[in-house]
C-alpha cells in the first residue's frame, strides 16, 4: 500500500491532476458554488479558471527559474507582481464584456470590481504554485535520497568485496601456520575453516544476519586462533547477550577488530594476550578488545585494509550513531566499540 502511494506521489501527471482539483475546488468555494447554478455558469467558470491556471503556469515555467536557477529573488518578485497586474487587468476586461452580462458568475458588485479580480489572480497563483513547489522539492529530495542509498549500497558492496578476500587471506595464513607446527591437526582445522568460509559465502549477499549467527562465527574464529597460538597466548573470550535472537547486525562487521588483535598481538614468541569482551544490553552492543603489543615484533603479512574498510562500513551503516575509541599506549592496543543494534523482526 505504501509503495503504491509513493508511486502516486512520484507520478508528475497525478501531481498535476491533484493541483488542478485542489485549486479549482478553492476557486468554486470562493464563488459560493455559483458555478454549478447552470451549464453556462460552469463553462464560464472553467473559462475564467483556465485564465488563472495559465497565469500560474506562466509563472511556473518562465518566472520561477529566475528564482531557483539564477537566484535573483528581487527580479522574480517584480516580474511576478507585474504578471499579476497584467492578468488581473485582462480578467477584469473580459468580465466586463457583454457576453458575461447574463451569466450569474461574478454578478455581485464586489465580485465585478478590479480589486476582486486582482485578489483572484494572486490567490489562485498561491494555491497552484504552493503544491507544485512542494511536489518539486519532494521529488528532488526523493531523488537525492535514492541516489544516496544507491551510492551507499555500492560502497558497502565494494567494501565487503574487499573485506572478504582480506578475511580469506588471514584465515589461510592462520591455517598455514598451524599446519607447519601441528600437521596431524590440519584435517580438523580445514573442516573448521570450511565452516567459516560457508558462513562468509552465505552471508555475503545479506545486509543483515542474526546476532546469534554472527557471534557463532566469531566464536569459531577465536577457537581456530586458540588452536594456533593458544599454547603461548593468554586468550580470553567472554560474551554476554541479553537476547541473541532479538537483534540483527551487518555480517562480518566485528571480525576485523578481532582479527587485528590476533594478528598484531601474537606476532612475537614472548608471552602475549588477547582479550575479547562482547556484551549486549537493551540493544546496545559493546565490543571491547585488548591485545598486547610485543616489544620485539616479527614481520606480519597484512593487506592493511581490514580496519579501514570496517570503519568505513560503520560510517555508512550507522553514520554518527556509533562510538569507536582506539587506544595505543605502546604496550596494549585497545578497541572499544559501542553501537545500537536494530531488532530482528
mmCIF file of C-alpha atoms in Angstrom:
data_model
loop_
_atom_site.group_PDB
_atom_site.id
_atom_site.type_symbol
_atom_site.label_atom_id
_atom_site.label_comp_id
_atom_site.label_asym_id
_atom_site.label_seq_id
_atom_site.Cartn_x
_atom_site.Cartn_y
_atom_site.Cartn_z
ATOM 1 C CA UNK A 1 0.000 0.000 0.000
ATOM 2 C CA UNK A 2 2.794 2.417 0.918
ATOM 3 C CA UNK A 3 4.635 1.556 -2.289
ATOM 4 C CA UNK A 4 1.555 2.361 -4.394
ATOM 5 C CA UNK A 5 1.113 5.637 -2.527
ATOM 6 C CA UNK A 6 4.776 6.510 -3.123
ATOM 7 C CA UNK A 7 4.338 5.766 -6.822
ATOM 8 C CA UNK A 8 1.375 8.162 -6.948
ATOM 9 C CA UNK A 9 3.423 10.877 -5.254
ATOM 10 C CA UNK A 10 6.266 10.341 -7.725
ATOM 11 C CA UNK A 11 3.973 10.497 -10.785
ATOM 12 C CA UNK A 12 4.023 14.021 -12.242
ATOM 13 C CA UNK A 13 0.668 13.606 -14.011
ATOM 14 C CA UNK A 14 -1.120 12.610 -10.823
ATOM 15 C CA UNK A 15 0.514 15.550 -9.104
ATOM 16 C CA UNK A 16 -0.777 17.926 -11.782
ATOM 17 C CA UNK A 17 -4.291 16.490 -11.508
ATOM 18 C CA UNK A 18 -4.184 16.880 -7.720
ATOM 19 C CA UNK A 19 -3.088 20.517 -8.053
ATOM 20 C CA UNK A 20 -5.854 21.297 -10.570
ATOM 21 C CA UNK A 21 -8.549 19.661 -8.417
ATOM 22 C CA UNK A 22 -7.314 21.435 -5.308
ATOM 23 C CA UNK A 23 -7.106 24.880 -6.876
ATOM 24 C CA UNK A 24 -10.394 24.503 -8.790
ATOM 25 C CA UNK A 25 -12.169 23.491 -5.567
ATOM 26 C CA UNK A 26 -10.842 26.595 -3.827
ATOM 27 C CA UNK A 27 -11.927 28.663 -6.829
ATOM 28 C CA UNK A 28 -15.510 27.357 -6.708
ATOM 29 C CA UNK A 29 -15.702 27.857 -2.943
ATOM 30 C CA UNK A 30 -14.565 31.454 -3.438
ATOM 31 C CA UNK A 31 -17.529 31.994 -5.759
ATOM 32 C CA UNK A 32 -20.043 30.426 -3.343
ATOM 33 C CA UNK A 33 -20.591 27.446 -5.657
ATOM 34 C CA UNK A 34 -22.418 29.666 -8.161
ATOM 35 C CA UNK A 35 -20.513 27.857 -10.892
ATOM 36 C CA UNK A 36 -22.963 24.996 -10.600
ATOM 37 C CA UNK A 37 -26.166 27.032 -10.925
ATOM 38 C CA UNK A 38 -26.280 26.384 -14.664
ATOM 39 C CA UNK A 39 -24.346 24.846 -17.536
ATOM 40 C CA UNK A 40 -23.426 28.348 -18.748
ATOM 41 C CA UNK A 41 -22.029 29.247 -15.346
ATOM 42 C CA UNK A 42 -19.975 26.060 -15.290
ATOM 43 C CA UNK A 43 -18.481 26.748 -18.729
ATOM 44 C CA UNK A 44 -17.786 30.389 -17.881
ATOM 45 C CA UNK A 45 -16.267 29.367 -14.564
ATOM 46 C CA UNK A 46 -13.981 26.881 -16.298
ATOM 47 C CA UNK A 47 -13.005 29.569 -18.788
ATOM 48 C CA UNK A 48 -12.070 32.038 -16.055
ATOM 49 C CA UNK A 49 -10.260 29.334 -14.122
ATOM 50 C CA UNK A 50 -8.327 28.448 -17.289
ATOM 51 C CA UNK A 51 -7.040 32.031 -17.485
ATOM 52 C CA UNK A 52 -5.969 31.888 -13.834
ATOM 53 C CA UNK A 53 -4.327 28.485 -14.390
ATOM 54 C CA UNK A 54 -2.438 29.725 -17.452
ATOM 55 C CA UNK A 55 -1.134 32.647 -15.427
ATOM 56 C CA UNK A 56 0.148 30.282 -12.745
ATOM 57 C CA UNK A 57 1.806 28.059 -15.368
ATOM 58 C CA UNK A 58 3.429 31.104 -16.966
ATOM 59 C CA UNK A 59 4.891 31.999 -13.584
ATOM 60 C CA UNK A 60 5.954 28.399 -13.025
ATOM 61 C CA UNK A 61 7.825 27.854 -16.283
ATOM 62 C CA UNK A 62 9.144 31.327 -17.066
ATOM 63 C CA UNK A 63 9.499 33.217 -13.778
ATOM 64 C CA UNK A 64 10.281 30.562 -11.165
ATOM 65 C CA UNK A 65 13.535 29.596 -12.954
ATOM 66 C CA UNK A 66 14.690 33.178 -12.324
ATOM 67 C CA UNK A 67 14.320 32.485 -8.598
ATOM 68 C CA UNK A 68 15.673 28.919 -8.431
ATOM 69 C CA UNK A 69 18.235 28.778 -11.248
ATOM 70 C CA UNK A 70 19.621 32.308 -11.463
ATOM 71 C CA UNK A 71 18.829 33.117 -7.803
ATOM 72 C CA UNK A 72 17.503 36.597 -8.375
ATOM 73 C CA UNK A 73 14.611 36.929 -5.895
ATOM 74 C CA UNK A 74 14.094 40.697 -6.386
ATOM 75 C CA UNK A 75 13.710 40.245 -10.156
ATOM 76 C CA UNK A 76 11.312 37.340 -9.595
ATOM 77 C CA UNK A 77 9.136 39.324 -7.173
ATOM 78 C CA UNK A 78 8.990 42.324 -9.522
ATOM 79 C CA UNK A 79 8.051 40.186 -12.564
ATOM 80 C CA UNK A 80 5.506 38.219 -10.527
ATOM 81 C CA UNK A 81 3.755 41.384 -9.357
ATOM 82 C CA UNK A 82 3.795 42.716 -12.916
ATOM 83 C CA UNK A 83 2.320 39.440 -14.192
ATOM 84 C CA UNK A 84 -0.407 39.530 -11.537
ATOM 85 C CA UNK A 85 -1.268 43.090 -12.587
ATOM 86 C CA UNK A 86 -1.419 42.229 -16.311
ATOM 87 C CA UNK A 87 -3.554 39.094 -15.872
ATOM 88 C CA UNK A 88 -5.898 40.784 -13.405
ATOM 89 C CA UNK A 89 -6.481 43.572 -15.941
ATOM 90 C CA UNK A 90 -7.139 41.000 -18.658
ATOM 91 C CA UNK A 91 -9.545 39.117 -16.390
ATOM 92 C CA UNK A 92 -11.349 42.316 -15.432
ATOM 93 C CA UNK A 93 -11.730 43.456 -19.057
ATOM 94 C CA UNK A 94 -13.044 40.046 -20.117
ATOM 95 C CA UNK A 95 -15.543 40.044 -17.260
ATOM 96 C CA UNK A 96 -16.903 43.426 -18.360
ATOM 97 C CA UNK A 97 -17.752 42.145 -21.843
ATOM 98 C CA UNK A 98 -21.444 41.932 -22.758
ATOM 99 C CA UNK A 99 -21.263 38.183 -23.247
ATOM 100 C CA UNK A 100 -21.000 37.762 -19.448
ATOM 101 C CA UNK A 101 -23.850 40.112 -18.559
ATOM 102 C CA UNK A 102 -26.428 37.267 -18.353
ATOM 103 C CA UNK A 103 -24.093 34.889 -16.529
ATOM 104 C CA UNK A 104 -24.666 34.520 -12.790
ATOM 105 C CA UNK A 105 -20.913 34.306 -12.325
ATOM 106 C CA UNK A 106 -19.367 37.482 -10.907
ATOM 107 C CA UNK A 107 -22.710 39.294 -10.615
ATOM 108 C CA UNK A 108 -22.206 40.758 -7.147
ATOM 109 C CA UNK A 109 -20.806 44.264 -7.130
ATOM 110 C CA UNK A 110 -17.719 43.332 -5.131
ATOM 111 C CA UNK A 111 -17.038 40.401 -7.490
ATOM 112 C CA UNK A 112 -17.094 42.686 -10.521
ATOM 113 C CA UNK A 113 -14.526 45.057 -9.068
ATOM 114 C CA UNK A 114 -10.909 45.127 -10.192
ATOM 115 C CA UNK A 115 -9.679 44.501 -6.616
ATOM 116 C CA UNK A 116 -11.625 41.224 -6.537
ATOM 117 C CA UNK A 117 -10.052 40.095 -9.813
ATOM 118 C CA UNK A 118 -6.617 41.084 -8.538
ATOM 119 C CA UNK A 119 -7.191 39.016 -5.392
ATOM 120 C CA UNK A 120 -8.430 36.089 -7.513
ATOM 121 C CA UNK A 121 -5.300 36.104 -9.663
ATOM 122 C CA UNK A 122 -2.971 36.397 -6.676
ATOM 123 C CA UNK A 123 -4.858 33.823 -4.562
ATOM 124 C CA UNK A 124 -5.071 31.257 -7.361
ATOM 125 C CA UNK A 125 -1.363 31.746 -8.086
ATOM 126 C CA UNK A 126 -0.556 30.862 -4.467
ATOM 127 C CA UNK A 127 -2.960 27.887 -4.454
ATOM 128 C CA UNK A 128 -1.411 26.434 -7.623
ATOM 129 C CA UNK A 129 2.269 27.259 -7.108
ATOM 130 C CA UNK A 130 2.426 26.163 -3.462
ATOM 131 C CA UNK A 131 1.664 22.446 -4.008
ATOM 132 C CA UNK A 132 3.683 22.454 -7.248
ATOM 133 C CA UNK A 133 6.757 23.722 -5.385
ATOM 134 C CA UNK A 134 6.143 21.244 -2.561
ATOM 135 C CA UNK A 135 5.943 18.354 -5.052
ATOM 136 C CA UNK A 136 9.047 19.608 -6.819
ATOM 137 C CA UNK A 137 11.100 19.650 -3.642
ATOM 138 C CA UNK A 138 9.660 16.251 -2.690
ATOM 139 C CA UNK A 139 10.870 14.788 -5.995
ATOM 140 C CA UNK A 140 14.297 16.416 -5.587
ATOM 141 C CA UNK A 141 14.600 15.112 -2.029
ATOM 142 C CA UNK A 142 13.392 11.647 -3.058
ATOM 143 C CA UNK A 143 15.867 11.525 -5.950
ATOM 144 C CA UNK A 144 18.706 12.695 -3.717
ATOM 145 C CA UNK A 145 17.766 10.095 -1.087
ATOM 146 C CA UNK A 146 17.581 7.286 -3.661
ATOM 147 C CA UNK A 147 20.924 8.307 -5.149
ATOM 148 C CA UNK A 148 22.496 8.425 -1.694
ATOM 149 C CA UNK A 149 21.123 4.993 -0.781
ATOM 150 C CA UNK A 150 22.305 3.549 -4.088
ATOM 151 C CA UNK A 151 25.742 5.091 -3.666
ATOM 152 C CA UNK A 152 25.998 3.832 -0.081
ATOM 153 C CA UNK A 153 24.939 0.343 -1.152
ATOM 154 C CA UNK A 154 27.533 0.338 -3.919
ATOM 155 C CA UNK A 155 30.171 1.438 -1.430
ATOM 156 C CA UNK A 156 29.112 -1.239 1.043
ATOM 157 C CA UNK A 157 29.244 -3.928 -1.627
ATOM 158 C CA UNK A 158 32.672 -2.722 -2.676
ATOM 159 C CA UNK A 159 33.939 -2.705 0.901
ATOM 160 C CA UNK A 160 32.504 -6.146 1.596
ATOM 161 C CA UNK A 161 34.094 -7.393 -1.616
ATOM 162 C CA UNK A 162 37.467 -6.157 -0.368
ATOM 163 C CA UNK A 163 36.945 -7.355 3.192
ATOM 164 C CA UNK A 164 36.038 -10.948 2.323
ATOM 165 C CA UNK A 165 39.289 -11.667 0.428
ATOM 166 C CA UNK A 166 41.082 -9.961 3.317
ATOM 167 C CA UNK A 167 39.485 -12.427 5.746
ATOM 168 C CA UNK A 168 40.328 -15.353 3.463
ATOM 169 C CA UNK A 169 43.917 -14.185 3.270
ATOM 170 C CA UNK A 170 44.300 -14.029 7.055
ATOM 171 C CA UNK A 171 42.475 -17.299 7.680
ATOM 172 C CA UNK A 172 44.631 -19.261 5.283
ATOM 173 C CA UNK A 173 47.728 -17.704 6.814
ATOM 174 C CA UNK A 174 46.485 -18.981 10.179
ATOM 175 C CA UNK A 175 45.848 -22.434 8.749
ATOM 176 C CA UNK A 176 49.274 -22.494 7.132
ATOM 177 C CA UNK A 177 50.967 -21.618 10.426
ATOM 178 C CA UNK A 178 49.147 -24.388 12.277
ATOM 179 C CA UNK A 179 49.896 -26.983 9.595
ATOM 180 C CA UNK A 180 53.642 -26.318 9.929
ATOM 181 C CA UNK A 181 53.677 -26.851 13.702
ATOM 182 C CA UNK A 182 50.908 -29.411 14.093
ATOM 183 C CA UNK A 183 50.407 -31.256 10.782
ATOM 184 C CA UNK A 184 48.295 -34.004 12.413
ATOM 185 C CA UNK A 185 45.624 -31.445 13.356
ATOM 186 C CA UNK A 186 45.368 -29.989 9.866
ATOM 187 C CA UNK A 187 42.333 -32.055 8.650
ATOM 188 C CA UNK A 188 40.158 -30.939 11.592
ATOM 189 C CA UNK A 189 41.260 -27.359 11.156
ATOM 190 C CA UNK A 190 40.471 -27.457 7.440
ATOM 191 C CA UNK A 191 36.947 -28.524 8.389
ATOM 192 C CA UNK A 192 36.631 -25.577 10.775
ATOM 193 C CA UNK A 193 37.931 -23.200 8.135
ATOM 194 C CA UNK A 194 35.431 -24.569 5.624
ATOM 195 C CA UNK A 195 32.623 -23.790 8.085
ATOM 196 C CA UNK A 196 33.904 -20.240 8.366
ATOM 197 C CA UNK A 197 34.039 -19.951 4.597
ATOM 198 C CA UNK A 198 30.489 -21.274 4.305
ATOM 199 C CA UNK A 199 29.181 -18.610 6.646
ATOM 200 C CA UNK A 200 31.122 -15.970 4.763
ATOM 201 C CA UNK A 201 29.659 -17.015 1.418
ATOM 202 C CA UNK A 202 26.094 -17.386 2.732
ATOM 203 C CA UNK A 203 26.121 -14.001 4.456
ATOM 204 C CA UNK A 204 27.890 -12.158 1.641
ATOM 205 C CA UNK A 205 24.649 -11.180 -0.139
ATOM 206 C CA UNK A 206 22.753 -10.363 3.055
ATOM 207 C CA UNK A 207 22.544 -6.888 4.509
ATOM 208 C CA UNK A 208 21.840 -8.253 7.993
ATOM 209 C CA UNK A 209 22.159 -11.536 9.874
ATOM 210 C CA UNK A 210 21.049 -12.562 13.344
ATOM 211 C CA UNK A 211 23.397 -11.614 16.124
ATOM 212 C CA UNK A 212 23.424 -15.275 17.143
ATOM 213 C CA UNK A 213 24.875 -16.334 13.770
ATOM 214 C CA UNK A 214 27.479 -13.575 13.828
ATOM 215 C CA UNK A 215 28.607 -14.479 17.343
ATOM 216 C CA UNK A 216 28.811 -18.159 16.424
ATOM 217 C CA UNK A 217 31.073 -17.190 13.535
ATOM 218 C CA UNK A 218 33.281 -15.082 15.830
ATOM 219 C CA UNK A 219 33.464 -17.902 18.373
ATOM 220 C CA UNK A 220 34.585 -20.355 15.656
ATOM 221 C CA UNK A 221 37.289 -17.948 14.576
ATOM 222 C CA UNK A 222 38.510 -17.490 18.165
ATOM 223 C CA UNK A 223 38.644 -21.271 18.599
ATOM 224 C CA UNK A 224 40.724 -21.523 15.445
ATOM 225 C CA UNK A 225 43.161 -18.960 16.822
ATOM 226 C CA UNK A 226 43.332 -20.865 20.105
ATOM 227 C CA UNK A 227 44.448 -23.889 18.117
ATOM 228 C CA UNK A 228 47.171 -21.809 16.538
ATOM 229 C CA UNK A 229 48.590 -19.736 19.401
ATOM 230 C CA UNK A 230 46.711 -20.880 22.497
ATOM 231 C CA UNK A 231 49.785 -22.628 23.897
ATOM 232 C CA UNK A 232 51.714 -19.350 24.138
ATOM 233 C CA UNK A 233 48.992 -16.716 24.229
ATOM 234 C CA UNK A 234 46.517 -15.991 27.005
ATOM 235 C CA UNK A 235 43.213 -15.777 25.137
ATOM 236 C CA UNK A 236 40.030 -14.577 26.838
ATOM 237 C CA UNK A 237 36.686 -14.572 25.084
ATOM 238 C CA UNK A 238 33.632 -13.527 27.069
ATOM 239 C CA UNK A 239 30.218 -12.938 25.538
ATOM 240 C CA UNK A 240 27.096 -11.854 27.418
ATOM 241 C CA UNK A 241 23.941 -11.158 25.423
ATOM 242 C CA UNK A 242 20.536 -10.430 26.930
ATOM 243 C CA UNK A 243 18.707 -11.870 23.900
ATOM 244 C CA UNK A 244 20.733 -13.154 20.941
ATOM 245 C CA UNK A 245 17.778 -13.832 18.655
ATOM 246 C CA UNK A 246 16.284 -10.376 19.113
ATOM 247 C CA UNK A 247 18.902 -8.383 17.190
ATOM 248 C CA UNK A 248 20.402 -8.133 13.739
ATOM 249 C CA UNK A 249 23.801 -6.916 12.610
ATOM 250 C CA UNK A 250 25.664 -6.408 9.359
ATOM 251 C CA UNK A 251 27.613 -9.627 8.590
ATOM 252 C CA UNK A 252 31.324 -9.733 9.355
ATOM 253 C CA UNK A 253 31.258 -6.246 10.811
ATOM 254 C CA UNK A 254 33.132 -7.076 14.032
ATOM 255 C CA UNK A 255 35.571 -9.707 12.852
ATOM 256 C CA UNK A 256 38.189 -7.242 11.570
ATOM 257 C CA UNK A 257 38.771 -5.870 15.092
ATOM 258 C CA UNK A 258 39.251 -9.398 16.435
ATOM 259 C CA UNK A 259 41.466 -10.445 13.523
ATOM 260 C CA UNK A 260 43.618 -7.391 14.095
ATOM 261 C CA UNK A 261 44.100 -8.279 17.767
ATOM 262 C CA UNK A 262 45.328 -11.783 16.979
ATOM 263 C CA UNK A 263 47.439 -10.725 14.021
ATOM 264 C CA UNK A 264 49.386 -7.996 15.796
ATOM 265 C CA UNK A 265 49.035 -9.140 19.394
ATOM 266 C CA UNK A 266 50.507 -12.596 18.840
ATOM 267 C CA UNK A 267 53.289 -11.789 16.381
ATOM 268 C CA UNK A 268 56.073 -12.495 18.883
ATOM 269 C CA UNK A 269 57.226 -15.596 20.713
ATOM 270 C CA UNK A 270 57.130 -13.856 24.084
ATOM 271 C CA UNK A 271 54.120 -14.160 26.361
ATOM 272 C CA UNK A 272 51.157 -12.276 24.950
ATOM 273 C CA UNK A 273 47.437 -11.917 25.448
ATOM 274 C CA UNK A 274 44.219 -11.200 23.562
ATOM 275 C CA UNK A 275 41.087 -10.334 25.494
ATOM 276 C CA UNK A 276 37.715 -10.043 23.818
ATOM 277 C CA UNK A 277 34.562 -8.943 25.626
ATOM 278 C CA UNK A 278 31.187 -8.633 23.923
ATOM 279 C CA UNK A 279 28.066 -7.506 25.756
ATOM 280 C CA UNK A 280 24.620 -6.565 24.509
ATOM 281 C CA UNK A 281 22.111 -4.966 26.829
ATOM 282 C CA UNK A 282 18.879 -3.405 25.610
ATOM 283 C CA UNK A 283 20.222 -3.491 22.069
ATOM 284 C CA UNK A 284 23.459 -1.647 22.884
ATOM 285 C CA UNK A 285 26.412 -3.694 21.666
ATOM 286 C CA UNK A 286 29.716 -3.102 23.398
ATOM 287 C CA UNK A 287 32.826 -4.689 21.886
ATOM 288 C CA UNK A 288 35.994 -4.341 23.938
ATOM 289 C CA UNK A 289 39.176 -5.887 22.513
ATOM 290 C CA UNK A 290 42.575 -5.609 24.157
ATOM 291 C CA UNK A 291 45.775 -7.157 22.864
ATOM 292 C CA UNK A 292 49.378 -6.943 23.947
ATOM 293 C CA UNK A 293 51.974 -5.224 21.813
ATOM 294 C CA UNK A 294 55.209 -7.248 21.716
ATOM 295 C CA UNK A 295 58.419 -5.357 22.352
ATOM 296 C CA UNK A 296 60.094 -7.304 19.586
ATOM 297 C CA UNK A 297 57.750 -7.798 16.690
ATOM 298 C CA UNK A 298 58.117 -10.300 13.914
ATOM 299 C CA UNK A 299 57.111 -9.343 10.400
ATOM 300 C CA UNK A 300 53.351 -9.564 9.907
ATOM 301 C CA UNK A 301 51.890 -10.076 6.460
ATOM 302 C CA UNK A 302 48.990 -7.662 6.189
ATOM 303 C CA UNK A 303 46.853 -6.137 3.449
ATOM 304 C CA UNK A 304 46.147 -3.180 5.784
ATOM 305 C CA UNK A 305 42.540 -2.780 4.625
ATOM 306 C CA UNK A 306 40.566 -4.688 7.282
ATOM 307 C CA UNK A 307 40.186 -1.981 9.921
ATOM 308 C CA UNK A 308 39.944 0.822 7.371
ATOM 309 C CA UNK A 309 37.101 -0.881 5.491
ATOM 310 C CA UNK A 310 35.271 -1.796 8.679
ATOM 311 C CA UNK A 311 35.344 1.812 9.904
ATOM 312 C CA UNK A 312 34.038 2.972 6.517
ATOM 313 C CA UNK A 313 31.252 0.389 6.749
ATOM 314 C CA UNK A 314 30.358 1.658 10.220
ATOM 315 C CA UNK A 315 30.182 5.205 8.845
ATOM 316 C CA UNK A 316 27.891 4.149 6.004
ATOM 317 C CA UNK A 317 25.593 1.946 8.089
ATOM 318 C CA UNK A 318 25.374 3.866 11.361
ATOM 319 C CA UNK A 319 26.530 7.370 10.443
ATOM 320 C CA UNK A 320 27.098 9.140 13.751
ATOM 321 C CA UNK A 321 25.114 6.556 15.754
ATOM 322 C CA UNK A 322 28.141 4.627 16.937
ATOM 323 C CA UNK A 323 31.194 5.302 19.069
ATOM 324 C CA UNK A 324 34.617 3.865 18.301
ATOM 325 C CA UNK A 325 37.601 4.519 20.529
ATOM 326 C CA UNK A 326 41.061 3.199 19.595
ATOM 327 C CA UNK A 327 43.937 3.497 22.044
ATOM 328 C CA UNK A 328 47.586 2.572 21.598
ATOM 329 C CA UNK A 329 49.899 3.084 24.569
ATOM 330 C CA UNK A 330 52.795 1.077 23.036
ATOM 331 C CA UNK A 331 52.131 -1.822 25.421
ATOM 332 C CA UNK A 332 48.500 -2.567 24.686
ATOM 333 C CA UNK A 333 46.150 -1.882 21.799
ATOM 334 C CA UNK A 334 42.528 -1.272 22.760
ATOM 335 C CA UNK A 335 39.416 -1.244 20.617
ATOM 336 C CA UNK A 336 36.213 -0.026 22.243
ATOM 337 C CA UNK A 337 33.107 -0.032 20.047
ATOM 338 C CA UNK A 338 29.553 0.840 21.001
ATOM 339 C CA UNK A 339 26.622 0.750 18.626
ATOM 340 C CA UNK A 340 22.857 0.425 18.873
ATOM 341 C CA UNK A 341 21.572 -2.730 17.219
ATOM 342 C CA UNK A 342 18.244 -2.943 15.452
ATOM 343 C CA UNK A 343 15.738 -5.596 16.422
ATOM 344 C CA UNK A 344 15.306 -8.582 14.161
ATOM 345 C CA UNK A 345 11.632 -8.525 13.130
#
